Short mmCIF file of C-alpha atoms in Angstrom, two decimals:
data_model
loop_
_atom_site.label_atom_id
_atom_site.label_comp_id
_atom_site.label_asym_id
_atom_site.label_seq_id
_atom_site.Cartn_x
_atom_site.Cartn_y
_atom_site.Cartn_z
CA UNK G 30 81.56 -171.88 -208.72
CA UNK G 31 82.79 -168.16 -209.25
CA UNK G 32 82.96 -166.66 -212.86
CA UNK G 33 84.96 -163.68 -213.21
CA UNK G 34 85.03 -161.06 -216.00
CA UNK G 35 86.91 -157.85 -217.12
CA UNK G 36 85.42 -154.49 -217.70
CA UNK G 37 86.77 -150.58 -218.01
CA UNK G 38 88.12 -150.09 -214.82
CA UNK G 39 86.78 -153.13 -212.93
CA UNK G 40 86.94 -156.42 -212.41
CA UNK G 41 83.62 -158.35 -211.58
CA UNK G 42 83.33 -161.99 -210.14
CA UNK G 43 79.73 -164.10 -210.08
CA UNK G 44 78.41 -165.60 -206.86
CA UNK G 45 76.14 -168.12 -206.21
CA UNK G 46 74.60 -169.35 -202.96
CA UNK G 47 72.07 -171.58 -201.86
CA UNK G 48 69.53 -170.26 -199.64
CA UNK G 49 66.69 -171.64 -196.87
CA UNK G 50 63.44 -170.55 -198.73
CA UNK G 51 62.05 -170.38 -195.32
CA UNK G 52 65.31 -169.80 -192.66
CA UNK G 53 62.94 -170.97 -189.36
CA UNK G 54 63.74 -174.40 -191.54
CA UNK G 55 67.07 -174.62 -192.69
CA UNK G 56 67.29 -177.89 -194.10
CA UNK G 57 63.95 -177.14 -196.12
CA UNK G 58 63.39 -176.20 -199.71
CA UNK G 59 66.34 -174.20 -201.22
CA UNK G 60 66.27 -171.00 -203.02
CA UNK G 61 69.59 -169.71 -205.22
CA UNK G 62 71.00 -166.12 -204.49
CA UNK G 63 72.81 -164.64 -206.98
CA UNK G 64 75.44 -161.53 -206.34
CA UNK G 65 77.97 -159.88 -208.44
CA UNK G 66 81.35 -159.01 -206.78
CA UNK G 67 82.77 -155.54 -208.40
CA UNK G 68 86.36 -154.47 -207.66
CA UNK G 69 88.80 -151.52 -208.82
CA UNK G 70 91.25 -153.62 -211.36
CA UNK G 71 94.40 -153.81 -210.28
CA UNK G 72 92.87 -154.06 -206.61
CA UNK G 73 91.52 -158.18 -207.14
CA UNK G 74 94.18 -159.00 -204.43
CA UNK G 75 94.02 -156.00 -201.95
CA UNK G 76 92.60 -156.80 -198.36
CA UNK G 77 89.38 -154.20 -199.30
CA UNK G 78 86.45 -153.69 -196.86
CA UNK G 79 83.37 -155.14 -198.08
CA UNK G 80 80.28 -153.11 -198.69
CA UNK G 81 77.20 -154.40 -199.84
CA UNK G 82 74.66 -153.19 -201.84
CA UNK G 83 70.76 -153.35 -201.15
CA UNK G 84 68.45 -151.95 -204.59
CA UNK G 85 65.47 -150.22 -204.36
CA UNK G 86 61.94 -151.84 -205.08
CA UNK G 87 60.96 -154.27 -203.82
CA UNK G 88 61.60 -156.68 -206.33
CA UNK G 89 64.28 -155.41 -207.79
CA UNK G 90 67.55 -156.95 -209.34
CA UNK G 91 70.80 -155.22 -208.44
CA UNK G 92 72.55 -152.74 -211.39
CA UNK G 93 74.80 -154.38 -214.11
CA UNK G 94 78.00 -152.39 -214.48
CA UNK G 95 80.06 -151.44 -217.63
CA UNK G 96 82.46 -149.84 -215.73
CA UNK G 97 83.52 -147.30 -212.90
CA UNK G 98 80.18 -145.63 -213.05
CA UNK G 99 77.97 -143.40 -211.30
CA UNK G 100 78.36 -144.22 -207.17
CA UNK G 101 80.52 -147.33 -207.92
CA UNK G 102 83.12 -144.88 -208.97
CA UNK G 103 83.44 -143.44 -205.41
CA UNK G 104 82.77 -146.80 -203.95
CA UNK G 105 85.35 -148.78 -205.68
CA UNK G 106 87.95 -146.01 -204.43
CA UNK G 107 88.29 -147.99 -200.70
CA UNK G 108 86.07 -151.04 -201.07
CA UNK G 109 85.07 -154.22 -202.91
CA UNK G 110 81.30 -154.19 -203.47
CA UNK G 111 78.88 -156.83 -203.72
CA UNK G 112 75.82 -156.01 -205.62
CA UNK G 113 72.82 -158.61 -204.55
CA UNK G 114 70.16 -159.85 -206.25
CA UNK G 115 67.74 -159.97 -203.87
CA UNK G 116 65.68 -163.38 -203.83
CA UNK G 117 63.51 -163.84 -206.29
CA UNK G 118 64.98 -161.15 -208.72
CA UNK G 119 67.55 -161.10 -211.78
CA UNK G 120 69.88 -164.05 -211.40
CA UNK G 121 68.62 -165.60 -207.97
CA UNK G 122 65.83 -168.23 -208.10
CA UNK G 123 62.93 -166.03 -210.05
CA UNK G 124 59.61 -165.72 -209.24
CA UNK G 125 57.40 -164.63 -211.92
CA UNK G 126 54.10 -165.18 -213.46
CA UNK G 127 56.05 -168.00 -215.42
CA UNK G 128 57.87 -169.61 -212.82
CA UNK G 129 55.33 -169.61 -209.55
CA UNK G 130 52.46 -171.08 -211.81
CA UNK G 131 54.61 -174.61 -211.48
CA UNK G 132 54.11 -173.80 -207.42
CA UNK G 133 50.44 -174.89 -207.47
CA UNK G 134 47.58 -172.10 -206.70
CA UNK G 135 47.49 -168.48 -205.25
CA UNK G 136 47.24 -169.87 -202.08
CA UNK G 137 50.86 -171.90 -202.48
CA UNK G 138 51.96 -169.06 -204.31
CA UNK G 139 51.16 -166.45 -201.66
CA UNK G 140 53.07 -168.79 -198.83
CA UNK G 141 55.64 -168.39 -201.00
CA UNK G 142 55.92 -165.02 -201.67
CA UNK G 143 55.59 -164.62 -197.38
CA UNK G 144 59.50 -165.43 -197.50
CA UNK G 145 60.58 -162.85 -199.97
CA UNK G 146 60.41 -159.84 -197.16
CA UNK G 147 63.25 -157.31 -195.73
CA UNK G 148 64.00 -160.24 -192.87
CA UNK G 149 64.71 -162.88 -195.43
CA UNK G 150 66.66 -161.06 -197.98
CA UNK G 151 69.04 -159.78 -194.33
CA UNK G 152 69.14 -163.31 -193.16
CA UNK G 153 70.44 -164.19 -197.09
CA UNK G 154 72.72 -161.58 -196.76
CA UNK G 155 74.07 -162.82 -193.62
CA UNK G 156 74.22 -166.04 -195.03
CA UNK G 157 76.51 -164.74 -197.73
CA UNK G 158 78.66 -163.06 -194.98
CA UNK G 159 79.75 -165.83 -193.52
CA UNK G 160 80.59 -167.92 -196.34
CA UNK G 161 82.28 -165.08 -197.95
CA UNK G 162 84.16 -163.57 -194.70
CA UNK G 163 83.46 -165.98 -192.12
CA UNK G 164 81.72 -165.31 -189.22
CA UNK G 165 84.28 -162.75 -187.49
CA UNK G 166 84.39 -160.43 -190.32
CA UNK G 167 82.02 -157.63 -190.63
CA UNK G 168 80.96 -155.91 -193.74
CA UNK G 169 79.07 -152.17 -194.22
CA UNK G 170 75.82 -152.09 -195.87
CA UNK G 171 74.37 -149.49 -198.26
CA UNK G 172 71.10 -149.69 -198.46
CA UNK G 173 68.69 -146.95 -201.22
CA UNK G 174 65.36 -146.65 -200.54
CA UNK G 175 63.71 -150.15 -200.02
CA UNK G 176 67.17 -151.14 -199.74
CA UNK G 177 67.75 -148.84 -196.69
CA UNK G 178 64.34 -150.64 -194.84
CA UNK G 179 66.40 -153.37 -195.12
CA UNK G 180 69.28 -152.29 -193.72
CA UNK G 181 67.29 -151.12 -190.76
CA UNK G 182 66.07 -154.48 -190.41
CA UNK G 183 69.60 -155.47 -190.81
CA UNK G 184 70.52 -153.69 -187.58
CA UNK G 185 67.35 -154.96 -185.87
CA UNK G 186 68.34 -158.68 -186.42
CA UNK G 187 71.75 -159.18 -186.95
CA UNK G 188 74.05 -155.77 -186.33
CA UNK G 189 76.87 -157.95 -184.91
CA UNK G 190 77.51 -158.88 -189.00
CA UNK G 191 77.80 -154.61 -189.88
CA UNK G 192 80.85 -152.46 -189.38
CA UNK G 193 79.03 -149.65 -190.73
CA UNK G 194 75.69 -148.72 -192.48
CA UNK G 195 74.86 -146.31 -195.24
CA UNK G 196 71.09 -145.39 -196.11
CA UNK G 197 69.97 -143.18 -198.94
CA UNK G 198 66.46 -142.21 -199.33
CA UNK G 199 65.29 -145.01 -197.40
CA UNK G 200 64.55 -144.32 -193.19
CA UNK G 201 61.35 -145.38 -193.30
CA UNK G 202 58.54 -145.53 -190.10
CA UNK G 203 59.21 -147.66 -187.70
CA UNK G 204 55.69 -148.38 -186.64
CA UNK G 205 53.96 -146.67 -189.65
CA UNK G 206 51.35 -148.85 -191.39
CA UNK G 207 50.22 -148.79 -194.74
CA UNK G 208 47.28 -146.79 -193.90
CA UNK G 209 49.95 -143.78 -192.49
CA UNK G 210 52.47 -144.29 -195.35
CA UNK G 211 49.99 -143.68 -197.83
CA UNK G 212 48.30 -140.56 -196.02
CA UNK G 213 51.15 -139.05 -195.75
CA UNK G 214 51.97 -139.49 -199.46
CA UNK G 215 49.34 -138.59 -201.46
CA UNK G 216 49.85 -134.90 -200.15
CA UNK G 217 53.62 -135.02 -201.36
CA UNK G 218 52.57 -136.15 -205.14
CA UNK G 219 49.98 -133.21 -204.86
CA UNK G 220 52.91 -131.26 -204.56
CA UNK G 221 54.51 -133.11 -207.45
CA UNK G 222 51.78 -132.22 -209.64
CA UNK G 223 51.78 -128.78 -208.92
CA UNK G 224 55.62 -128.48 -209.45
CA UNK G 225 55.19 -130.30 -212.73
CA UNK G 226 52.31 -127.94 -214.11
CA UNK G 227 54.27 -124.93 -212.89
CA UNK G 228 57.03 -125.86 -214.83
CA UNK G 229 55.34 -127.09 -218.10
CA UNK G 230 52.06 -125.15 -217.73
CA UNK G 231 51.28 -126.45 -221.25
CA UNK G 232 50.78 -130.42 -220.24
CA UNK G 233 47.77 -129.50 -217.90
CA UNK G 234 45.74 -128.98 -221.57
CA UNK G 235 47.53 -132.45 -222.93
CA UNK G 236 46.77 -134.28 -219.83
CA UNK G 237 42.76 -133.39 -219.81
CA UNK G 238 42.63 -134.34 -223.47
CA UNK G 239 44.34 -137.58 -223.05
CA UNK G 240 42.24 -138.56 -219.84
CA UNK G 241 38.95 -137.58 -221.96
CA UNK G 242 39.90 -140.11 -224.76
CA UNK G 243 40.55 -142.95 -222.40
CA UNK G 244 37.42 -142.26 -220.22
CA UNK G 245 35.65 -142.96 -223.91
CA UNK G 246 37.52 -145.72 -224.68
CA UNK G 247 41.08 -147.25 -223.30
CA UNK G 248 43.99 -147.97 -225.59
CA UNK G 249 45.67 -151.18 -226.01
CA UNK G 250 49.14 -150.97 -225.19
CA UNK G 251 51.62 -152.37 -227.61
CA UNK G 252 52.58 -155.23 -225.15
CA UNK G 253 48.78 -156.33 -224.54
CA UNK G 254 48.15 -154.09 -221.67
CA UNK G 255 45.00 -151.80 -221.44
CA UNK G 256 45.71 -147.63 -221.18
CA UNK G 257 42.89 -146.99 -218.71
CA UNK G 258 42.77 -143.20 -216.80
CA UNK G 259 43.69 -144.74 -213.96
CA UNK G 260 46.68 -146.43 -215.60
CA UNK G 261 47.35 -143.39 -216.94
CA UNK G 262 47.38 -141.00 -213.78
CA UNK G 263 49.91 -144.09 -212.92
CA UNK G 264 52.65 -142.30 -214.82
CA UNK G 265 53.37 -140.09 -211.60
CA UNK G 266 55.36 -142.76 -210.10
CA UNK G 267 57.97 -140.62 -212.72
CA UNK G 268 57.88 -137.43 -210.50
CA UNK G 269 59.78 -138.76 -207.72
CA UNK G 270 63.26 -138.93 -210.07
CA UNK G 271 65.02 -135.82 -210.42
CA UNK G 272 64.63 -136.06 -214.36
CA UNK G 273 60.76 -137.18 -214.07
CA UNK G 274 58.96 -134.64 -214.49
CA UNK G 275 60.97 -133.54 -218.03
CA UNK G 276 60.63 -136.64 -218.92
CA UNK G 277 57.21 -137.08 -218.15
CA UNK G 278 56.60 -133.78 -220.39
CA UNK G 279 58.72 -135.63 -223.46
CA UNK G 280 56.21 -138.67 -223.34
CA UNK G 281 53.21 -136.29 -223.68
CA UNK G 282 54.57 -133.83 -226.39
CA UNK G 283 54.58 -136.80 -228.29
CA UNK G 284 51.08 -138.08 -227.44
CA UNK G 285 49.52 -137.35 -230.45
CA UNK G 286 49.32 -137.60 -234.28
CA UNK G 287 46.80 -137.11 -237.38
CA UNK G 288 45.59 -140.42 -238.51
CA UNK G 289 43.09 -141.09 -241.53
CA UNK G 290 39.93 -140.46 -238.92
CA UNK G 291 41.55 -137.62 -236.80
CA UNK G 292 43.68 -137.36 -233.99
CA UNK G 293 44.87 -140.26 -231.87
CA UNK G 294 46.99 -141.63 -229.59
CA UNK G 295 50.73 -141.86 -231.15
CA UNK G 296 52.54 -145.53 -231.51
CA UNK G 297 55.27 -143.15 -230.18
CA UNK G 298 53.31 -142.28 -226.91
CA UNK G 299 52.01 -145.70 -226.68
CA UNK G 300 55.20 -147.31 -227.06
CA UNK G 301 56.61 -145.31 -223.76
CA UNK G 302 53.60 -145.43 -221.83
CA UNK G 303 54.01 -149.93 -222.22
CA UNK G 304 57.72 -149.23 -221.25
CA UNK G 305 57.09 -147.20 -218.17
CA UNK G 306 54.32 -149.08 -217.06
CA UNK G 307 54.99 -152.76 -217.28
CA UNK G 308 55.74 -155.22 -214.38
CA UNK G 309 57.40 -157.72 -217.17
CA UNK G 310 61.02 -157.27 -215.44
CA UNK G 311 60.16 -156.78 -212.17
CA UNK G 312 56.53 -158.25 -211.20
CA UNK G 313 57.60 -158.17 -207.19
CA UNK G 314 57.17 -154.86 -207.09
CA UNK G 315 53.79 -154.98 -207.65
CA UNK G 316 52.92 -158.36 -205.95
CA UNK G 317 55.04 -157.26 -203.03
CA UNK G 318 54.85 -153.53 -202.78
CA UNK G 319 52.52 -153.15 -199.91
CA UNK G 320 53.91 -155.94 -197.82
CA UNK G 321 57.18 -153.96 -197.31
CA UNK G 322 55.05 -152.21 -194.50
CA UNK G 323 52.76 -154.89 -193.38
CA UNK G 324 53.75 -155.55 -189.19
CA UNK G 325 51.61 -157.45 -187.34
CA UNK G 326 51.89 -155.27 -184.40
CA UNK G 327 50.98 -152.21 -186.61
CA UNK G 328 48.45 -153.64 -189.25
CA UNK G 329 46.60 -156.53 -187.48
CA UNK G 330 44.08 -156.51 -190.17
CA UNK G 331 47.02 -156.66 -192.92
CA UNK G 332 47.48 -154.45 -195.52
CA UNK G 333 44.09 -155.16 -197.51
CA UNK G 334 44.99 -152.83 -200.33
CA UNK G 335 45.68 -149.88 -198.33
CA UNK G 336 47.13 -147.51 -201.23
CA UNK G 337 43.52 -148.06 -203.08
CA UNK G 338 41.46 -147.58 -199.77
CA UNK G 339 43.40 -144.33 -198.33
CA UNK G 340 43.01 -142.80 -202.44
CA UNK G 341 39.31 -142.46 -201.61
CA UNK G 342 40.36 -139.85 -198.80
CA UNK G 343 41.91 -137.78 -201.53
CA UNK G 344 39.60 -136.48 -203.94
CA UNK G 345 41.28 -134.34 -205.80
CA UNK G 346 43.22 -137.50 -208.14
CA UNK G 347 39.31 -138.19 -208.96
CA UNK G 348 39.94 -137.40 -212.90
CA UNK G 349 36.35 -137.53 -213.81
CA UNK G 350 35.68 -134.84 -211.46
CA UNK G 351 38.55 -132.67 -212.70
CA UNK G 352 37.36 -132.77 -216.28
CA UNK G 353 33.85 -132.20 -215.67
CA UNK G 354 35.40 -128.93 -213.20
CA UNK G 355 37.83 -127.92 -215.52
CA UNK G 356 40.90 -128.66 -212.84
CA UNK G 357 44.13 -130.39 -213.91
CA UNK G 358 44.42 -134.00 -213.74
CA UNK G 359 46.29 -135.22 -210.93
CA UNK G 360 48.82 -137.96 -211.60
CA UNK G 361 49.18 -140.83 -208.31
CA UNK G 362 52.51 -141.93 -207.72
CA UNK G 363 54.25 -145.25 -206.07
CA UNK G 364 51.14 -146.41 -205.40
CA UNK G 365 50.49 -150.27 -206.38
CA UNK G 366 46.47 -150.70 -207.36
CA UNK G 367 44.28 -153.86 -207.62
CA UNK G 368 42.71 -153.03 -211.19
CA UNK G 369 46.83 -153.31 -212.35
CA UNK G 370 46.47 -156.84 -211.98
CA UNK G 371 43.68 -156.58 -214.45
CA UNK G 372 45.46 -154.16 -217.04
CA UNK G 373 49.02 -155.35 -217.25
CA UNK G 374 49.77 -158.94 -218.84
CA UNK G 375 52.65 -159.66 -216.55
CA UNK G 376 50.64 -159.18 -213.58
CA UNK G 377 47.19 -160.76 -214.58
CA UNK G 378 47.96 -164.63 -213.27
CA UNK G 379 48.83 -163.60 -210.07
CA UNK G 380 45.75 -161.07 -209.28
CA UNK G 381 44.80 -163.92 -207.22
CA UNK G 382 48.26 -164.50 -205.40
CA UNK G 383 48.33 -160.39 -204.58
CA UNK G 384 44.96 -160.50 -203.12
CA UNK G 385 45.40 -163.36 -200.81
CA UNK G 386 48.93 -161.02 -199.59
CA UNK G 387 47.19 -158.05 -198.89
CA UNK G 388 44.88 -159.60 -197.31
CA UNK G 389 47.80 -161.80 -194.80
CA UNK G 390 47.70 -160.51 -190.78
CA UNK G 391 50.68 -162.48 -189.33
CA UNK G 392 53.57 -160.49 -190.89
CA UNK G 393 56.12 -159.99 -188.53
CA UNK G 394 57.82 -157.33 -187.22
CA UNK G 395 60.38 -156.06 -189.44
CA UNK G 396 61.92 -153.20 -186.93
CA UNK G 397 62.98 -153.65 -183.06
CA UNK G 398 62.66 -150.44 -181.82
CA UNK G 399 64.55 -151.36 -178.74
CA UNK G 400 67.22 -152.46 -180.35
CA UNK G 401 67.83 -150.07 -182.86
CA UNK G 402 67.61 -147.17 -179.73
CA UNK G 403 70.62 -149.13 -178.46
CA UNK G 404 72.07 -149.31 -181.77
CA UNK G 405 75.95 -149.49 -181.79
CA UNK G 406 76.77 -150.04 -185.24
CA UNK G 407 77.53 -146.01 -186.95
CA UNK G 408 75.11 -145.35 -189.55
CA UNK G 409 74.99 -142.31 -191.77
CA UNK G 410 71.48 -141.03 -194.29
CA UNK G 411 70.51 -139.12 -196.79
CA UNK G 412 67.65 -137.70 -196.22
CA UNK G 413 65.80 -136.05 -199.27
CA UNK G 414 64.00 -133.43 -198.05
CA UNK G 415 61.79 -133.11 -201.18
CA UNK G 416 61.18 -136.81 -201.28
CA UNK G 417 58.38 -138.12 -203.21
CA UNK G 418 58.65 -141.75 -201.88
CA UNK G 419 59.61 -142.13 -198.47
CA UNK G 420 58.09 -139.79 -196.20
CA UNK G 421 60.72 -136.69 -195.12
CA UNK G 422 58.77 -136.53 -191.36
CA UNK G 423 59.09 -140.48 -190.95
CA UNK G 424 62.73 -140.33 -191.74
CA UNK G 425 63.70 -137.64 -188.91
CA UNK G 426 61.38 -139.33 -186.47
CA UNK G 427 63.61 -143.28 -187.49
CA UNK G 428 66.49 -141.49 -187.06
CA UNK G 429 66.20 -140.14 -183.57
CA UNK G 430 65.02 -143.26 -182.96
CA UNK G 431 68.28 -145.29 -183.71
CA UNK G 432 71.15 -144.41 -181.46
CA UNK G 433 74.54 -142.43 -182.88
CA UNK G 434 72.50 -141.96 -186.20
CA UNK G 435 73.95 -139.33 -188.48
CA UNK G 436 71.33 -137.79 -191.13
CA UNK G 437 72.36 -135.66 -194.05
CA UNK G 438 69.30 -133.42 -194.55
CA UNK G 439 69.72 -132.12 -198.40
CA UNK G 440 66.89 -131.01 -201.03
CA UNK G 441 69.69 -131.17 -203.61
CA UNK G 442 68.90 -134.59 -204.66
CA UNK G 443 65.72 -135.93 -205.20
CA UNK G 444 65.02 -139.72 -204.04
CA UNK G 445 67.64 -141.21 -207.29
CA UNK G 446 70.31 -139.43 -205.50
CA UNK G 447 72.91 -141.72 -205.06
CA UNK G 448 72.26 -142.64 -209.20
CA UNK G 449 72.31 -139.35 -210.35
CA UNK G 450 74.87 -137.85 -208.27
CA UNK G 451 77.98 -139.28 -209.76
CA UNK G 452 79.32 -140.46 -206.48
CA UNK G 453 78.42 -137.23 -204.48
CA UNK G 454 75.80 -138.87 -202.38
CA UNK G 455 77.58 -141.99 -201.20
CA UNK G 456 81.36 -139.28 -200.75
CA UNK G 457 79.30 -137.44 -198.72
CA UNK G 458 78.11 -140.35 -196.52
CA UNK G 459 81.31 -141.85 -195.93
CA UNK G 460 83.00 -138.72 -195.18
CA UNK G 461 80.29 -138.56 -192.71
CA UNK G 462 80.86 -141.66 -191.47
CA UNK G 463 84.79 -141.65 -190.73
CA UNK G 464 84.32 -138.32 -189.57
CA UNK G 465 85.46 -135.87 -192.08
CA UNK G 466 82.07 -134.08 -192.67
#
């Protein structure tokens, strides 16, 4: 049953489909998917081209609209979007610490969690094609950052459902593991760092004093976390958005106050750090995070924690050695850690569950190289050149890789492009794609 409800400038209409948990079984256990129709009012009738939308994460829910807003605004100019909730996020089926503890154990809970990977959320998306379209209408794609793996995997496994694909941010490797994605990243949030310090010289000073207090003793976090260094160098993942780093500085001006035994860590400071930190809305991402890379033909021996491992090659994000050298502390960035299954409450019941994934060697393939060199279906990207996340080098290399692919090369944007932008990114893209750019 559809639901459909009026905003400024749009009209938006509630989907709800069920889903093959597992698609090798169709008739098997079914899963909801959720997605939210958006169309220009005063268009509801109009014969539009469809274009859906694949979020970022993994494990993360589609946006909510108020209105004509940031890309949708461009968008909604010549097509009816569908924003999807990918499985296991927002409004489709959840899985959470709450709901996958009535699944049994971290071993039922890790099987699964196997089916919430790029090829399922495509094959639910193709799914939702036909029962939307039918099965002779195509749709376009746009897929940002994780969202654009998928859409690669979308044109590995089923192009004959796209009429055209847009990616921002998100070419990853095609045969990269987890070992290579996190080599080559740890140099990029170097860079971050640097570019951060240049700009507010002041924080390095604020940093080393707030690492030295939490190497003494860690702060409880208002939402029953645990403010460890290590949690705390986790607030790089910021300085990948093109408004991270200031507001990175804005949390730590605030760090501190005067209370009756001397300075300490602000309720203010404290109160960010819990909101920036948490898994609450979004545990996936964590559980997950790693397993958007895992191929078997790439990583036999899985993932096994590959972020933590490959850190150990990097010593300069060692913060007790910068404090006893006198060095600025280095923030990490999207990197996804063991011990945060220890210090954030959302994530502690399934510490279990995330080890028994990292440690999984039959993930399949997610890319077909072969068939994405005789790719026929035009696809455009945005490529940040600057980006944080998804490796610039990797991105080139996918896209001579996939036949007739167009890539915007830009240092404009940082990796929140197409959010930020106000519609710049994704006019850009299409004006690629029909030829006008």
């Amino acid at each position: 049953m559809s639901t459909a409800s009026r905003l400024p400038g749009i009209v938006t209409t509630d989907h709800v489909f069920q889903s093959p948990l597992d698609h090798a079984a169709p008739q098997g256990e079914q899963i909801e998917v959720y997605a939210r129709e958006v169309v220009a009012a005063g268009r509801e009738t109009d014969d539009l081209p469809w274009l859906l939308f694949l979020q970022g994460g993994p494990g993360g829910k589609a946006g909510r609209p108020l209105g004509r807003d940031g890309w949708l605004e461009r968008a909604l100019d010549e097509y009816r979007v569908l924003l999807l909730d990918q499985r296991g996020t927002g409004r489709s089926t959840p899985a959470t610490r709450q709901t996958l503890a009535r699944r049994g154990g971290a071993r039922e809970q890790a099987d699964y969690l196997a089916h919430f990977r790029a090829d399922s959320i495509v094959r639910d998306a193709e799914l939702i094609r036909r029962r939307l379209l039918g099965d002779d209408h195509r749709w376009n794609v746009l897929g940002q950052s994780f969202g654009g793996f998928c859409a690669l995997t979308y044109l590995s496994i089923a192009p004959d459902g796209l009429r055209e694909a847009f990616i921002t941010g998100g070419l990853s490797g095609l045969r990269s593991s987890a070992d290579d994605v996190y080599r080559a990243a740890y140099p990029r949030v170097v860079r971050k760092n640097e570019d951060h310090y240049a700009r507010y010289p002041q924080d390095v000073e604020v940093v080393r004093r707030i690492t030295a207090r939490l190497a003494a003793a860690p702060a409880a976090l208002p939402g029953g976390g645990l403010l460890t260094v290590e949690a705390f160098q986790s607030l790089g993942m910021m300085l990948g958005g093109g408004s991270g780093s200031g507001s990175l500085h804005y949390l730590l001006e605030e760090a501190w106050v005067e209370g009756a035994a001397g300075p300490e860590l602000s309720d203010t400071f404290l109160a960010g750090v819990q909101a920036k930190l948490s898994f609450a809305e979004g545990p996936l991402y964590a559980v997950l995070h790693e397993s958007i890379y895992g191929q078997r033909s790439v990583d036999p021996a899985g993932t096994a924690w590959s972020a933590e491992r490959v850190r150990k090659e990097f010593t300069e994000f060692d913060a007790g050695a910068a404090l006893e050298s006198g060095a600025p502390v280095l923030f990490t960035g999207e990197m996804i850690y063991p011990w945060m299954f220890d210090t954030d409450p959302a994530l502690r019941p399934l510490k279990e569950t995330a080890d028994l994934l990292a440690a999984r060697t039959d993930w399949p393939d997610l890319y077909d190289p072969a068939r994405l060199a005789a790719n026929e279906v035009p696809v455009v990207a945005a490529v940040y050149h600057d980006d944080m996340y998804v490796d610039t080098a990797d991105s080139l290399e996918t896209a001579r890789a996939v036949r007739g692919l167009r890539a915007w090369i830009t240092n404009e944007w940082e990796h929140d492009g197409l959010r930020v932008s106000g519609g710049k990114v994704l006019d850009r893209l299409i004006a690629m794609a029909h030829g006008e750019a």
